[in-house]
Coordinates of N, CA and C in Angstrom, one line a residue:
M26 N 15.6 -11.8 -1.8 CA 14.8 -11.1 -0.8 C 13.3 -11.4 -1.1
P27 N 12.5 -11.8 -0.2 CA 11.1 -12.1 -0.4 C 10.4 -10.8 -0.8
A28 N 9.4 -10.9 -1.6 CA 8.6 -9.7 -2.0 C 7.7 -9.2 -0.8
K29 N 7.5 -7.9 -0.8 CA 6.6 -7.3 0.1 C 5.2 -7.1 -0.5
R30 N 4.1 -7.2 0.2 CA 2.8 -7.2 -0.4 C 1.9 -6.3 0.5
F31 N 1.0 -5.6 -0.1 CA 0.0 -4.8 0.5 C -1.3 -5.0 -0.2
E32 N -2.4 -5.2 0.6 CA -3.7 -5.3 0.0 C -4.6 -4.2 0.6
C33 N -5.2 -3.4 -0.3 CA -6.1 -2.3 0.0 C -7.3 -2.7 0.8
P34 N -7.5 -2.2 2.0 CA -8.6 -2.6 2.9 C -10.0 -2.1 2.3
K35 N -9.9 -1.1 1.4 CA -11.2 -0.6 0.8 C -11.7 -1.4 -0.4
C36 N -10.7 -1.9 -1.3 CA -11.2 -2.5 -2.5 C -10.5 -3.8 -2.9
G37 N -9.5 -4.2 -2.1 CA -8.8 -5.4 -2.4 C -7.6 -5.3 -3.4
F38 N -7.4 -4.1 -3.9 CA -6.2 -3.9 -4.8 C -5.0 -4.4 -4.1
A39 N -4.1 -5.1 -4.8 CA -2.9 -5.6 -4.1 C -1.7 -5.2 -4.9
V40 N -0.6 -4.9 -4.2 CA 0.6 -4.6 -4.9 C 1.7 -5.4 -4.2
E41 N 2.6 -5.9 -5.0 CA 3.8 -6.6 -4.5 C 5.0 -6.1 -5.2
A42 N 6.1 -5.9 -4.3 CA 7.3 -5.3 -4.8 C 8.5 -5.9 -4.0
E43 N 9.7 -5.7 -4.4 CA 10.9 -6.2 -3.7 C 11.1 -5.4 -2.4
S44 N 10.8 -4.1 -2.4 CA 11.1 -3.4 -1.2 C 9.8 -2.7 -0.6
E45 N 9.9 -2.4 0.7 CA 8.8 -1.7 1.4 C 8.5 -0.4 0.8
E46 N 9.6 0.3 0.4 CA 9.5 1.7 -0.2 C 8.8 1.6 -1.5
E47 N 9.0 0.6 -2.3 CA 8.4 0.5 -3.6 C 6.9 0.2 -3.4
V48 N 6.5 -0.6 -2.5 CA 5.1 -0.9 -2.1 C 4.4 0.4 -1.7
I49 N 5.1 1.1 -0.8 CA 4.5 2.4 -0.3 C 4.2 3.4 -1.4
K50 N 5.2 3.5 -2.4 CA 5.0 4.4 -3.5 C 3.8 4.0 -4.3
H51 N 3.6 2.8 -4.6 CA 2.4 2.3 -5.4 C 1.1 2.4 -4.6
V52 N 1.2 2.2 -3.3 CA 0.0 2.3 -2.5 C -0.5 3.7 -2.4
K53 N 0.4 4.6 -2.3 CA 0.1 6.1 -2.2 C -0.5 6.5 -3.6
M54 N 0.0 6.1 -4.7 CA -0.5 6.4 -6.0 C -2.0 5.9 -6.1
H55 N -2.2 4.6 -5.7 CA -3.5 4.0 -5.8 C -4.5 4.8 -4.9
G56 N -4.0 5.1 -3.7 CA -4.9 5.9 -2.8 C -5.4 7.2 -3.3
K57 N -4.4 7.9 -3.9 CA -4.7 9.3 -4.5 C -5.7 9.1 -5.6
E58 N -5.6 8.1 -6.4 CA -6.4 8.0 -7.6 C -7.8 7.4 -7.3
H59 N -7.9 6.4 -6.4 CA -9.1 5.6 -6.1 C -9.8 5.9 -4.8
H60 N -9.1 6.4 -3.8 CA -9.7 6.7 -2.5 C -9.2 8.0 -1.9
P61 N -9.4 9.1 -2.6 CA -8.8 10.4 -2.1 C -9.3 10.8 -0.7
D62 N -10.4 10.3 -0.3 CA -11.0 10.7 1.0 C -10.5 9.8 2.1
F63 N -9.9 8.7 1.8 CA -9.5 7.7 2.8 C -8.0 8.0 3.2
K64 N -7.8 8.2 4.5 CA -6.5 8.5 5.0 C -5.9 7.4 5.8
M65 N -4.7 7.1 5.6 CA -4.0 6.0 6.4 C -2.6 6.6 6.6
S66 N -2.1 6.6 7.8 CA -0.8 7.1 8.1 C 0.3 6.1 7.5
E67 N 1.5 6.6 7.4 CA 2.5 5.8 6.9 C 2.8 4.6 7.9
K68 N 2.7 4.9 9.1 CA 2.8 3.9 10.2 C 1.8 2.7 10.0
E69 N 0.5 3.1 9.8 CA -0.5 2.1 9.6 C -0.2 1.3 8.3
L70 N 0.2 2.0 7.2 CA 0.5 1.4 6.0 C 1.6 0.4 6.2
K71 N 2.6 0.7 6.8 CA 3.8 -0.2 7.1 C 3.3 -1.4 7.9
Q72 N 2.4 -1.2 8.8 CA 1.9 -2.3 9.6 C 1.1 -3.3 8.8
R73 N 0.5 -2.9 7.6 CA -0.3 -3.8 6.8 C 0.6 -4.5 5.7
I74 N 1.8 -4.1 5.5 CA 2.7 -4.7 4.6 C 3.1 -6.0 5.1
K75 N 3.0 -7.1 4.3 CA 3.4 -8.4 4.7 C 4.6 -8.9 3.9

């Protein structure tokens, strides 16, 4: 299965994982730690996963 990838639109942080769920988990942790005021819905997040 090809890896899923997400790149943060605020800072360029990128995460790659085997599943969309794993990517979402890491992106949410990154967001809470580095961009607590930036909100992105789960739908928007999923649209940015490649």
